[in-house]
Coordinates of C-alpha atoms in Angstrom, one line a residue:
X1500 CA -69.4 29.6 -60.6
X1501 CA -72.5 27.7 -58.9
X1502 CA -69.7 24.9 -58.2
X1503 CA -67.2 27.2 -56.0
X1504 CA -70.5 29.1 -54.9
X1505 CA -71.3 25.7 -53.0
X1506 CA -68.1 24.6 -51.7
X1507 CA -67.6 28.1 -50.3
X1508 CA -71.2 27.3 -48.4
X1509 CA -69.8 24.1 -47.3
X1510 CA -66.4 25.4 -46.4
X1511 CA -68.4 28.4 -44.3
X1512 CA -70.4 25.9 -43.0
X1513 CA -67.2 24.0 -41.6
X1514 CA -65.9 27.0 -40.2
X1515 CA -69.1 27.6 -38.2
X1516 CA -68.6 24.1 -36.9
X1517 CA -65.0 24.7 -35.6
X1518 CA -66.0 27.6 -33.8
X1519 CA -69.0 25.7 -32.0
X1520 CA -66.6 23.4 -30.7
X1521 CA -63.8 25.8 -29.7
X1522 CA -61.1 25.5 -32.4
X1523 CA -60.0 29.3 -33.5
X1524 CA -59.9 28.5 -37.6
X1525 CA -57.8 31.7 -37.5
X1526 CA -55.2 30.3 -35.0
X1527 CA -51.3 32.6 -34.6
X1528 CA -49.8 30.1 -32.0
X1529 CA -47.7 28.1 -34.0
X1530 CA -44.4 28.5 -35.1
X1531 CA -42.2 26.4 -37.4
X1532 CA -38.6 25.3 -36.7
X1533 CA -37.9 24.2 -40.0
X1534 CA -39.1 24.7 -44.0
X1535 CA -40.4 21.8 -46.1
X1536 CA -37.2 22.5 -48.2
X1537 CA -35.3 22.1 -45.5
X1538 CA -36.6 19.0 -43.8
X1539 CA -36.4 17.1 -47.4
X1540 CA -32.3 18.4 -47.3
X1541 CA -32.4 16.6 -43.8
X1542 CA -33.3 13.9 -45.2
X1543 CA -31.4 13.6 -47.9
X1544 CA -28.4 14.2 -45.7
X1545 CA -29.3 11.9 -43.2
X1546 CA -31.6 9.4 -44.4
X1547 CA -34.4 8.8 -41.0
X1548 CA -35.0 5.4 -39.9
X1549 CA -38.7 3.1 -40.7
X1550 CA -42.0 4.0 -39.6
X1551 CA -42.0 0.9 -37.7
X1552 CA -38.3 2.2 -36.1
X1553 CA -39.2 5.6 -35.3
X1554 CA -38.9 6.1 -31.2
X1555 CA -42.2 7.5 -29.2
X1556 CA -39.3 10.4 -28.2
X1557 CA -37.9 10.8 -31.5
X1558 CA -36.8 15.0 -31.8
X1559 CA -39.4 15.9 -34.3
X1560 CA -39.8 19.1 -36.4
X1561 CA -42.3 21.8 -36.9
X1562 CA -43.7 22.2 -40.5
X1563 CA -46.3 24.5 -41.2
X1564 CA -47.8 25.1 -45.0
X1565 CA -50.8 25.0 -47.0
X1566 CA -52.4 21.9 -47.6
X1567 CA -52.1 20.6 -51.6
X1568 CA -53.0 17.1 -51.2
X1569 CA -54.8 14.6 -48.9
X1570 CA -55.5 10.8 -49.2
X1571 CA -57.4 9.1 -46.3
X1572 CA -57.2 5.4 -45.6
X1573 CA -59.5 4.6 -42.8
X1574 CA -57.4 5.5 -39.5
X1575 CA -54.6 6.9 -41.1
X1576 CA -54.7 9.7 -43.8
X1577 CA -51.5 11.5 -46.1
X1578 CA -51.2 15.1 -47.2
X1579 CA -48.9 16.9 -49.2
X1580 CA -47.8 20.8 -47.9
X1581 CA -46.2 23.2 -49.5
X1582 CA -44.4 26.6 -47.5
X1583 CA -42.0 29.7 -49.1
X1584 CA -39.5 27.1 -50.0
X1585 CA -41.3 26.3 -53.0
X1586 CA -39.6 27.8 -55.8
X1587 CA -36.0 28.4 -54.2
X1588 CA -35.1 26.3 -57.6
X1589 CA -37.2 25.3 -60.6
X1590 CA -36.3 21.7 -60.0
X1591 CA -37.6 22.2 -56.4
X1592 CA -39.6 19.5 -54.4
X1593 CA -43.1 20.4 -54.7
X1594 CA -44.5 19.6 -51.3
X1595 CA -43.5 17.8 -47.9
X1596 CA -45.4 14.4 -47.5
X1597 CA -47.3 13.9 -44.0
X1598 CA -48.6 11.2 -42.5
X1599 CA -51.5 11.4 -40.0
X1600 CA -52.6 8.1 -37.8
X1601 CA -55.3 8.0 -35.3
X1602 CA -54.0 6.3 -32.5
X1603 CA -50.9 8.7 -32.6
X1604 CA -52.8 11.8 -32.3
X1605 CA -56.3 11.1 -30.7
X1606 CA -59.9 11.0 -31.7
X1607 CA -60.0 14.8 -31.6
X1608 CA -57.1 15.5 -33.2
X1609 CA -57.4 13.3 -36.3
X1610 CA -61.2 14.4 -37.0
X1611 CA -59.8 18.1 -37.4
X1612 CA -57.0 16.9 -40.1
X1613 CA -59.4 14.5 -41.8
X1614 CA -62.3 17.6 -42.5
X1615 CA -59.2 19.5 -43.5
X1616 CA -59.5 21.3 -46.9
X1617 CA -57.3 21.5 -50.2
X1618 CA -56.3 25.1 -49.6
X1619 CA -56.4 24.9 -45.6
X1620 CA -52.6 26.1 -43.9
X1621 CA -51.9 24.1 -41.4
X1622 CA -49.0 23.0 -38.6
X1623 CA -47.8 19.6 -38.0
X1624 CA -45.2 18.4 -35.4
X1625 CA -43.7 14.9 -35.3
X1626 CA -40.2 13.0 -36.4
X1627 CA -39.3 12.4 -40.3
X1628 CA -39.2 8.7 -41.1
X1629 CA -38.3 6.9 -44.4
X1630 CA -41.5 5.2 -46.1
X1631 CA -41.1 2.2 -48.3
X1632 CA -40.6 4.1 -51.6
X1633 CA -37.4 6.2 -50.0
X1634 CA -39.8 9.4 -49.6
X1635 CA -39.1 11.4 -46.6
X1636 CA -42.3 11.6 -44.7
X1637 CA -43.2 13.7 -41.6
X1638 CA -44.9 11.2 -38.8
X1639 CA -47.5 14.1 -37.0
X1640 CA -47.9 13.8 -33.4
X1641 CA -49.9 17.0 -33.5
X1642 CA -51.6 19.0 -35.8
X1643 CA -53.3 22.2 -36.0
X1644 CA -55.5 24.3 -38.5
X1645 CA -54.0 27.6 -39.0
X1646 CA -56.1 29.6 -41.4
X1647 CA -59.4 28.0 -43.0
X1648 CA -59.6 28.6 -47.0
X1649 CA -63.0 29.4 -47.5
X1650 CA -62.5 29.4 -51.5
X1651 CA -61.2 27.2 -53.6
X1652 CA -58.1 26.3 -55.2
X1653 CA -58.4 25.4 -59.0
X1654 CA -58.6 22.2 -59.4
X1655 CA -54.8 19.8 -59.4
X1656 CA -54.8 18.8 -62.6
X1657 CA -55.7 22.0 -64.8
X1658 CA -53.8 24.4 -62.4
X1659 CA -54.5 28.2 -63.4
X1660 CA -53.6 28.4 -66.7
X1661 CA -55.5 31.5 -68.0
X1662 CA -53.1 34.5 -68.4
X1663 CA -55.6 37.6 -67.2
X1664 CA -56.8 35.6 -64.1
X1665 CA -53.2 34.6 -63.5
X1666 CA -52.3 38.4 -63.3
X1667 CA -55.6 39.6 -61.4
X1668 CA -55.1 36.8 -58.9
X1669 CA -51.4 36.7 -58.3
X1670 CA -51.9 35.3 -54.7
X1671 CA -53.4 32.1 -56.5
X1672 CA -50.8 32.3 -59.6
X1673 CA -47.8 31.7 -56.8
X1674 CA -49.8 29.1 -54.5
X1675 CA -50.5 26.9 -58.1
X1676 CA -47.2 27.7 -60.2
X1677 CA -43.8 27.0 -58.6
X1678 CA -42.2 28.7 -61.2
X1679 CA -43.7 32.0 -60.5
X1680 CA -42.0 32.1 -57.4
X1681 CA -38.7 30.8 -58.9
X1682 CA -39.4 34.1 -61.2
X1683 CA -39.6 36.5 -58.1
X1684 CA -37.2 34.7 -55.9
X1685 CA -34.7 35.5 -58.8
X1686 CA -36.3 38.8 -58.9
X1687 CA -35.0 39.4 -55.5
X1688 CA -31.9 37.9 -56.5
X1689 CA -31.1 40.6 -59.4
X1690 CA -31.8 43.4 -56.9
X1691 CA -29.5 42.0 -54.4
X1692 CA -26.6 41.0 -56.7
X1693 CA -26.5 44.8 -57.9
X1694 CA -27.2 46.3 -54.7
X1695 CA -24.3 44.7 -53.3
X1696 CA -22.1 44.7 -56.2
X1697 CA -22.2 49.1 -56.5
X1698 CA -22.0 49.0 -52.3
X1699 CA -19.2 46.9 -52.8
X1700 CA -17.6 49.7 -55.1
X1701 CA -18.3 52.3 -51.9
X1702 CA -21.3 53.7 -53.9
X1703 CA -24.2 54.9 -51.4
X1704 CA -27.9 54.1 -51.6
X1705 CA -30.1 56.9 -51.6
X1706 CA -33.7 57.6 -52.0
X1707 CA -35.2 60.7 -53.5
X1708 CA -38.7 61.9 -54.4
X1709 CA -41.2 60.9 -55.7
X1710 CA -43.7 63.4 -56.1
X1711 CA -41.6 66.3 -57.7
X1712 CA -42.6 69.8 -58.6
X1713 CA -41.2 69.3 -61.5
X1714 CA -40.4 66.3 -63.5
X1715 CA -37.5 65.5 -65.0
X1716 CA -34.6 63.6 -65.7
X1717 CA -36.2 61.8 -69.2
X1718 CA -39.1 62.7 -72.1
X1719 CA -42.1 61.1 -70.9
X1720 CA -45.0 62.1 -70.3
X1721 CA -46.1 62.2 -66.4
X1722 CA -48.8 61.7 -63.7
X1723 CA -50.0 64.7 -62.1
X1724 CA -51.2 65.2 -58.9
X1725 CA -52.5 68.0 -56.7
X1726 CA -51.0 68.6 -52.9
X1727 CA -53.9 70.4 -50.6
X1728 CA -51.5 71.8 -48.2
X1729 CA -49.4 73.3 -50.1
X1730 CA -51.7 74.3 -52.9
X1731 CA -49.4 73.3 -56.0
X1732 CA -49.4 70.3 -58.8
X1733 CA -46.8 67.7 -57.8
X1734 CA -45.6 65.2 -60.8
X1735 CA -44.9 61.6 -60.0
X1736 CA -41.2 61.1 -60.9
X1737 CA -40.8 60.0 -64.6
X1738 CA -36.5 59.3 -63.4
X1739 CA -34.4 60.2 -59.8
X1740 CA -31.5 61.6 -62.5
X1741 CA -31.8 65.4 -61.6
X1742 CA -31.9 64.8 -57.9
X1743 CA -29.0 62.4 -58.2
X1744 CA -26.8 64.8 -59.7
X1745 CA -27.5 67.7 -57.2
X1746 CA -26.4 65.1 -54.8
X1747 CA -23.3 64.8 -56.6
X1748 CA -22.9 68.7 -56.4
X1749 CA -23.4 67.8 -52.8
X1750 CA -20.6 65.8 -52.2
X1751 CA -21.8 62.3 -52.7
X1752 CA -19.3 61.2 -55.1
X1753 CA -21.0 57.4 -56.1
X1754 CA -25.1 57.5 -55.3
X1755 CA -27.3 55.1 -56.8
X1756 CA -31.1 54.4 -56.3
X1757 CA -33.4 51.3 -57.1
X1758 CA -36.9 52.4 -57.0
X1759 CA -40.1 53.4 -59.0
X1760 CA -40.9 55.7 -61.7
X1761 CA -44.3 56.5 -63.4
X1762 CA -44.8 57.6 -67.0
X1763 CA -48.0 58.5 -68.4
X1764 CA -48.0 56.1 -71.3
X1765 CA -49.7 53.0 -73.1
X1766 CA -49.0 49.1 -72.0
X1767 CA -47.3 47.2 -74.2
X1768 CA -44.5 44.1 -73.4
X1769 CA -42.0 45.4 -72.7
X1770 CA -43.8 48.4 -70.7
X1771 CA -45.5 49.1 -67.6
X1772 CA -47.1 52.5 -65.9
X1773 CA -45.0 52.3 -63.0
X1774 CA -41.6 50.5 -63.3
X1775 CA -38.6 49.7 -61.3
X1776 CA -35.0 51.3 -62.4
X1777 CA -32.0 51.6 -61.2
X1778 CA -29.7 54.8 -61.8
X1779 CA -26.4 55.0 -60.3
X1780 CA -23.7 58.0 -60.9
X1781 CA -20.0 58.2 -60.2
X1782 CA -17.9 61.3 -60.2
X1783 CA -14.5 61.5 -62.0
X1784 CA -15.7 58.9 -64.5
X1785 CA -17.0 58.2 -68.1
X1786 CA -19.2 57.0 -69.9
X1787 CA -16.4 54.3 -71.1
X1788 CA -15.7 53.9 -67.5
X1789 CA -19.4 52.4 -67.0
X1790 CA -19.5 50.4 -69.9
X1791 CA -16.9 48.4 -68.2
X1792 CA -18.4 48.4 -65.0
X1793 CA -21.9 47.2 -66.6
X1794 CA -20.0 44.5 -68.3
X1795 CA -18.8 43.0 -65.2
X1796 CA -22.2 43.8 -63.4
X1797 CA -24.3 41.7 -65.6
X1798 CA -21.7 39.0 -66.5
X1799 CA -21.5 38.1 -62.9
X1800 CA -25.1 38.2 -62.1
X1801 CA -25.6 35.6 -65.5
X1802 CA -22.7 33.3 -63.5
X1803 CA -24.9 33.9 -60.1
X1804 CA -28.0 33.1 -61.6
X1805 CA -27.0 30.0 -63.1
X1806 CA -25.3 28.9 -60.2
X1807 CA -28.4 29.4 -57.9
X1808 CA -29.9 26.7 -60.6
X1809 CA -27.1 24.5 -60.6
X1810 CA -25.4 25.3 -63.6
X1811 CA -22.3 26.9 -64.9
X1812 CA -21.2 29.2 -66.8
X1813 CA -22.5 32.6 -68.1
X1814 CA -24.7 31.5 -71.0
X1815 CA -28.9 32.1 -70.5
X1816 CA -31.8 31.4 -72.3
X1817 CA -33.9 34.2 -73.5
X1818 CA -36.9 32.5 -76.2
X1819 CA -35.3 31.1 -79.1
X1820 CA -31.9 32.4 -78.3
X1821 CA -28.8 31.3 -76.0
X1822 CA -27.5 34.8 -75.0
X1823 CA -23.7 35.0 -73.8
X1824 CA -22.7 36.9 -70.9
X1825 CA -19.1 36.1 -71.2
X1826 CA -16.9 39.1 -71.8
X1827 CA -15.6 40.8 -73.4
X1828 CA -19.0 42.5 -75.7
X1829 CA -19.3 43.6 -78.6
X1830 CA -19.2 47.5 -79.1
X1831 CA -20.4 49.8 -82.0
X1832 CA -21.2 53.5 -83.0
X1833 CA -24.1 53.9 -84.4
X1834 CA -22.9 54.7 -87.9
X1835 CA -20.8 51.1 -87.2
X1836 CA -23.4 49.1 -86.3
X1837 CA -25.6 50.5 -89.3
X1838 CA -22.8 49.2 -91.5
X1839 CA -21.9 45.9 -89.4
X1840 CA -25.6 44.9 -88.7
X1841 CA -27.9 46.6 -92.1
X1842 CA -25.0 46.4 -94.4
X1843 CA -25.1 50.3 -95.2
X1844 CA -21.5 51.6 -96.5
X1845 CA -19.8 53.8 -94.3
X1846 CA -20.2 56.2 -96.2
X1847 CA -23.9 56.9 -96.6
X1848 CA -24.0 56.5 -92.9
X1849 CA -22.2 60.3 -92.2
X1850 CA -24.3 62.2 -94.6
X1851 CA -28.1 63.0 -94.3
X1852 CA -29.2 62.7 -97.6
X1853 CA -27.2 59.7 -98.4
X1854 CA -28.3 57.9 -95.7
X1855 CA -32.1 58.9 -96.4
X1856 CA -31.4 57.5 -100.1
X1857 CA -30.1 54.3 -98.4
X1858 CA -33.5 53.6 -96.0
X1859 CA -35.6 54.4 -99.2
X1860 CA -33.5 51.8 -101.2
X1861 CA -34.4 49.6 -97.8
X1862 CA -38.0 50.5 -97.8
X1863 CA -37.9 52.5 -94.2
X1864 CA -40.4 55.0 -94.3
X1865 CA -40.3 58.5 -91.8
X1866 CA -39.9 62.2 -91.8
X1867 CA -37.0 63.5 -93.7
X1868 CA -37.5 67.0 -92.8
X1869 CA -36.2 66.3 -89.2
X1870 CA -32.0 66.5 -88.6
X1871 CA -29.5 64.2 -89.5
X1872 CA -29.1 63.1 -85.8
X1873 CA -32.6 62.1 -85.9
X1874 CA -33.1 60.2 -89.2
X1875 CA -29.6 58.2 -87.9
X1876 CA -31.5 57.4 -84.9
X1877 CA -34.8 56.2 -87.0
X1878 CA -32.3 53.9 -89.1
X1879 CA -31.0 52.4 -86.3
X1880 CA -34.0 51.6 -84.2
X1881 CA -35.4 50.4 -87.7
X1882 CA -32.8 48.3 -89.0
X1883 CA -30.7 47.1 -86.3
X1884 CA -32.1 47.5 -82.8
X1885 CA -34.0 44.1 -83.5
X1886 CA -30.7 41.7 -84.1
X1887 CA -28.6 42.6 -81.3
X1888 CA -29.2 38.9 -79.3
X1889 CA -25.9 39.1 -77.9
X1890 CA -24.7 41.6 -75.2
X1891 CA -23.8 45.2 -77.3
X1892 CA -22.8 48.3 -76.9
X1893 CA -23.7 51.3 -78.8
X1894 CA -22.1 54.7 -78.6
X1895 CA -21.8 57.7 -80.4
X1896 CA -25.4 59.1 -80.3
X1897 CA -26.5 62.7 -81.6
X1898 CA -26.9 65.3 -79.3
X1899 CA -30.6 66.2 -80.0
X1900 CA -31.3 62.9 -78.9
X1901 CA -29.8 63.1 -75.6
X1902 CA -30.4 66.8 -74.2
X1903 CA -28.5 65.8 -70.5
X1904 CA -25.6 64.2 -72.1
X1905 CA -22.1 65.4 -72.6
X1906 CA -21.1 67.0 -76.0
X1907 CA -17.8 64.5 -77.2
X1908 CA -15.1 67.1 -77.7
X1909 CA -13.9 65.9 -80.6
X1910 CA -17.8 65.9 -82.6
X1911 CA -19.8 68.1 -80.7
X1912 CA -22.7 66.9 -83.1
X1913 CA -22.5 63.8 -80.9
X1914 CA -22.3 63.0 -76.9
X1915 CA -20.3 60.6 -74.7
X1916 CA -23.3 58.1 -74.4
X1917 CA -23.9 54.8 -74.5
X1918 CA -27.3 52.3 -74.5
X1919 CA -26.8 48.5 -74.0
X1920 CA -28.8 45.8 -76.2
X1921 CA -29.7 42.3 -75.1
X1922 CA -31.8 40.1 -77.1
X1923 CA -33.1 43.0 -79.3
X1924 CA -34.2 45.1 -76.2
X1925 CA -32.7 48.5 -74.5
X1926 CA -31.1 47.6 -71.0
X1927 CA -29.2 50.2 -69.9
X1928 CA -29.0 54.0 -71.4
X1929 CA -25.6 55.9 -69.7
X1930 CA -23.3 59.3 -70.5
X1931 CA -20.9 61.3 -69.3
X1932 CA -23.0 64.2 -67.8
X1933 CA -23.6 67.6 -69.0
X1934 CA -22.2 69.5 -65.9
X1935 CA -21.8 73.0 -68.2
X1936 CA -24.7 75.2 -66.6
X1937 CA -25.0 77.8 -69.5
X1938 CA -25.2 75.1 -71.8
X1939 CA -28.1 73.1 -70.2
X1940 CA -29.8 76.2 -69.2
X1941 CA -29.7 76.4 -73.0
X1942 CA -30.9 72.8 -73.8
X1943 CA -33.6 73.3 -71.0
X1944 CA -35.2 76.3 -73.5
X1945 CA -34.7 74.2 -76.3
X1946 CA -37.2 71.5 -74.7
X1947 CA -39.4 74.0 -73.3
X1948 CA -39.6 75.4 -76.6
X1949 CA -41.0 72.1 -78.3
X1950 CA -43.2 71.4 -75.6
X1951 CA -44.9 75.0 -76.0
X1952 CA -45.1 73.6 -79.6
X1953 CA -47.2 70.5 -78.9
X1954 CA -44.6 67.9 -77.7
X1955 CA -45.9 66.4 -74.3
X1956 CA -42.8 64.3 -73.8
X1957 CA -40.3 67.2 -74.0
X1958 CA -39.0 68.1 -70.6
X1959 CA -39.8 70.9 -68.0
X1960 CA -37.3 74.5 -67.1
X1961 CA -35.4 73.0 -63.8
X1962 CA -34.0 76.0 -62.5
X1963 CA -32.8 74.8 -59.5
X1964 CA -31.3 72.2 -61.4
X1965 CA -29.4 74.9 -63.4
X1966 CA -28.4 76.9 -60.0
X1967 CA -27.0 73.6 -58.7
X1968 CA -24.8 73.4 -61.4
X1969 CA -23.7 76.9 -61.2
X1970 CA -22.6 75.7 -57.6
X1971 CA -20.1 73.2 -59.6
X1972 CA -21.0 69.6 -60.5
X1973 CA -17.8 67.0 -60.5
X1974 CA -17.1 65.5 -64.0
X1975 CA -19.2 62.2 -63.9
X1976 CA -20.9 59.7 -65.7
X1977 CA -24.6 58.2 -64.7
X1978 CA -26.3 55.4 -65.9
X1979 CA -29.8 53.4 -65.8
X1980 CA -31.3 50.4 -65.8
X1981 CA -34.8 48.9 -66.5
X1982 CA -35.2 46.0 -63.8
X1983 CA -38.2 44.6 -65.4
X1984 CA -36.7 44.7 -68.6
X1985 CA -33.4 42.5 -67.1
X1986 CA -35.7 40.6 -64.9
X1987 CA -37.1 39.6 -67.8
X1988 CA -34.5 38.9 -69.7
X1989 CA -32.4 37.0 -67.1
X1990 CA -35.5 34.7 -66.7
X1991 CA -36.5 34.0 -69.9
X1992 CA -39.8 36.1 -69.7
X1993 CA -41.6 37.8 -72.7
X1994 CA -43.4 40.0 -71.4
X1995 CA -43.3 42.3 -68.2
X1996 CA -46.4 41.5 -66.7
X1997 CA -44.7 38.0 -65.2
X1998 CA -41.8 39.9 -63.6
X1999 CA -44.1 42.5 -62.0
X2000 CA -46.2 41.4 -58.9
X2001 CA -49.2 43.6 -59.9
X2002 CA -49.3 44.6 -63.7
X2003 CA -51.7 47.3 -63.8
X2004 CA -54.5 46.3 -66.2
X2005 CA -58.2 47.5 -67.3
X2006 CA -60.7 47.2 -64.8
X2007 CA -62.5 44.1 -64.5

């Protein structure tokens, strides 16, 4: 601390020198025609001539970027910069080599680059010449200092390493790791690919609130708030579901939003206080419908990804494990998979107490007294949730599990649902919706009921929800997604703090 302490005194004391002499260490007059990762492409495409060979009107280009590196050699100095390009691909060039010499840019000139700083931004303009290793190498006949770092920068060689600081500081986590930014520029990617890949399929992007009187849509428990004006308790949205659908009653056949959602809960992971998901519904349609649609969804964005890295193919890594996008997936009930994946017969899976007989055998410990739809549930999330690596679907879930889901005709016991699992995670959750008005009304009470009994999580009486319904709902199925979850899972992140910006954590 007393070592940054004094080169922040010396830094300050540098920028009180600039001002004295009349350079602005805050300067917004320059603009850049090009990006270092551009200019390198140039280059490559069009290898530039010698130093020695470079004409005094040689077209030059404008970089601009924060200073990584510096070398001085008497009347001549190098420096390495680094813009937004960094991170387009892991395998990126770092930084843009520049090469500074006194009698090409003055006295004045050369004095302000030589007291530059590790950390400083600054512009350069000049040709790109060739230097005697092959490196491409920007000849500056001007140079400015665009913003003075007053603090700074760990140090080349240990880089920031520690994992809290890396999240508190992001800002210095994405100047010091290049593949931070590769993680965020693919980030953006994700978004993009689905964004355009539902618009393509005429579905329309909508926003709903956020602050809801009351929440719904999932069993969480929420934020709450308190709105002056109108004197009422609003609840940060815990899902958009319930305000999707009414727009579905609305008219709006295919809607679909990609925005946050806040629930009241611990960090773990995999979890996060305020997430990003994506929920999309489409009328006249299944849940089978969207199982195909997700299949194509995500197998093209695994293709895209790897092709923005070079490769081919629909194969990525996720830890120890090469998952395979390629279709077609796997697909279970969960009485299947229970047999397929924990090698429970068949026929202990359909009856309560045989299948409680079969997790004691097993060792699984939990509360027998609940229903059969719940102890099949505990199996599965016991025994096989963990060992689907590979893309599957799993249908057939009980109807106390999913109280906005529609009942399957032939079982009512069950509903047309399904929940896709990658790499032993949850990725999506969908179902044919519950558009019967009587019957939610009715599965409303039900959760009101065990929330009046203790159970935070259990969800609110919507009964505008249940008047939009009487309007008439279309048949349709709606899904959602996790983005952090398939952010990290498309880049090979374990936890969701390196695909979120700003994890929220304990105070310092």
């Amino acid at each position: 601390m007393e070592e940054i302490n004094r080169v922040m005194q010396d830094r300050l004391r540098k920028l009180e020198a600039l001002r004295d002499t009349g350079v602005n260490p805050y300067a917004n007059d320059f603009q850049p025609s090009t990006t270092c990762a551009e200019a390198l492409a140039a280059g490559e495409a069009s290898p530039p001539p010698d130093m020695n060979e470079v004409a005094d009107d040689a077209p030059g280009l404008a970089l601009a970027g924060r200073v990584m590196f510096k070398n001085v050699m008497g009347k001549a100095l190098f420096l390495r910069i680094k813009d937004r390009s960094v991170g387009l691909h892991p395998e990126s060039a770092q930084t843009v080599q520049v090469y500074v010499r006194k009698d090409r840019v003055g006295d004045e000139t050369f004095d302000l680059v030589k007291g530059l700083d590790i950390g400083d931004i600054a512009g350069f303009e000049g040709p790109l010449f060739k230097t005697r290793t092959g490196e491409t190498t920007l000849l500056a006949r001007s140079a400015r200092l665009l913003t003075k770092s007053l603090r700074p920068l760990p140090d080349k060689f240990h880089g920031l390493a520690d994992v809290e600081t890396r999240y508190r500081q992001r800002y210095v986590d994405l100047t010091m790791n290049p593949e931070v930014r590769h993680v965020f520029r693919q980030r953006a990617l994700i978004v993009q690919h689905i964004r355009e890949f539902l618009t393509q399929r005429d579905y329309v992007e909508v926003e709903t609130p956020l602050m809801q009187p009351i929440p719904g849509g999932a069993t969480a428990k929420p934020f709450e708030t308190w709105h002056n004006a109108l004197s009422m308790p609003l609840y940060l949205r815990i899902a958009p579901e319930l305000y999707l659908k009414r727009l579905l009653v609305g008219g709006l056949e295919r809607v679909f939003e990609i925005g946050r959602n806040f629930r009241n809960e611990g960090l773990s992971p995999k979890h996060n206080p305020e997430f990003t998901m994506i929920e999309f519904y489409q009328a006249y349609a299944t849940f089978a419908d969207l199982v195909d649609l997700t299949e194509e969804m995500l197998a093209t964005l695994a293709e895209r990804l790897n092709r923005n890295e070079g490769k081919e193919g629909a194969v990525r890594p996720f830890g120890e494990h090469l998952v395979d996008y390629a279709r077609p997936w796997r697909r279970f009930t969960v009485r299947e998979a229970l047999t397929a994946v924990a090698d429970i017969p068949a026929d202990q899976t359909g009856d309560k107490d045989a299948l409680v007989a079969a997790l004691e055998a097993r060792g699984v410990e939990g509360d027998w007294t609940l229903s059969y739809g719940h102890v099949l549930m505990h199996a599965f999330e016991q025994l096989v949730e963990h060992q689907l690596i590979q893309p599957t679907f799993i249908t057939d879930f009980p109807i106390e599990m999913s109280p906005l889901a529609r009942p399957r005709e032939s079982d009512p016991a069950f509903t047309d649902r399904f929940e896709l699992f990658i790499a032993g995670s949850e990725i999506a959750n969908a179902f044919s919706e519950l558009n019967d008005p009587i019957d939610q009304r009715q599965r409303f009470e039900a959760q009101v009921s065990a929330r009046d009994k203790g159970d935070e999580e259990a969800m609110f009486m919507d009964l505008d929800y249940v008047r939009a319904l009487e309007y008439g709902m279309p048949p349709a199925a709606g899904e959602g997604i996790g983005i952090d979850r398939l952010v990290m899972l498309m880049t090979n992140q374990q936890t969701i703090r390196e695909v979120i910006f700003f994890p929220h954590m304990r105070p310092e």
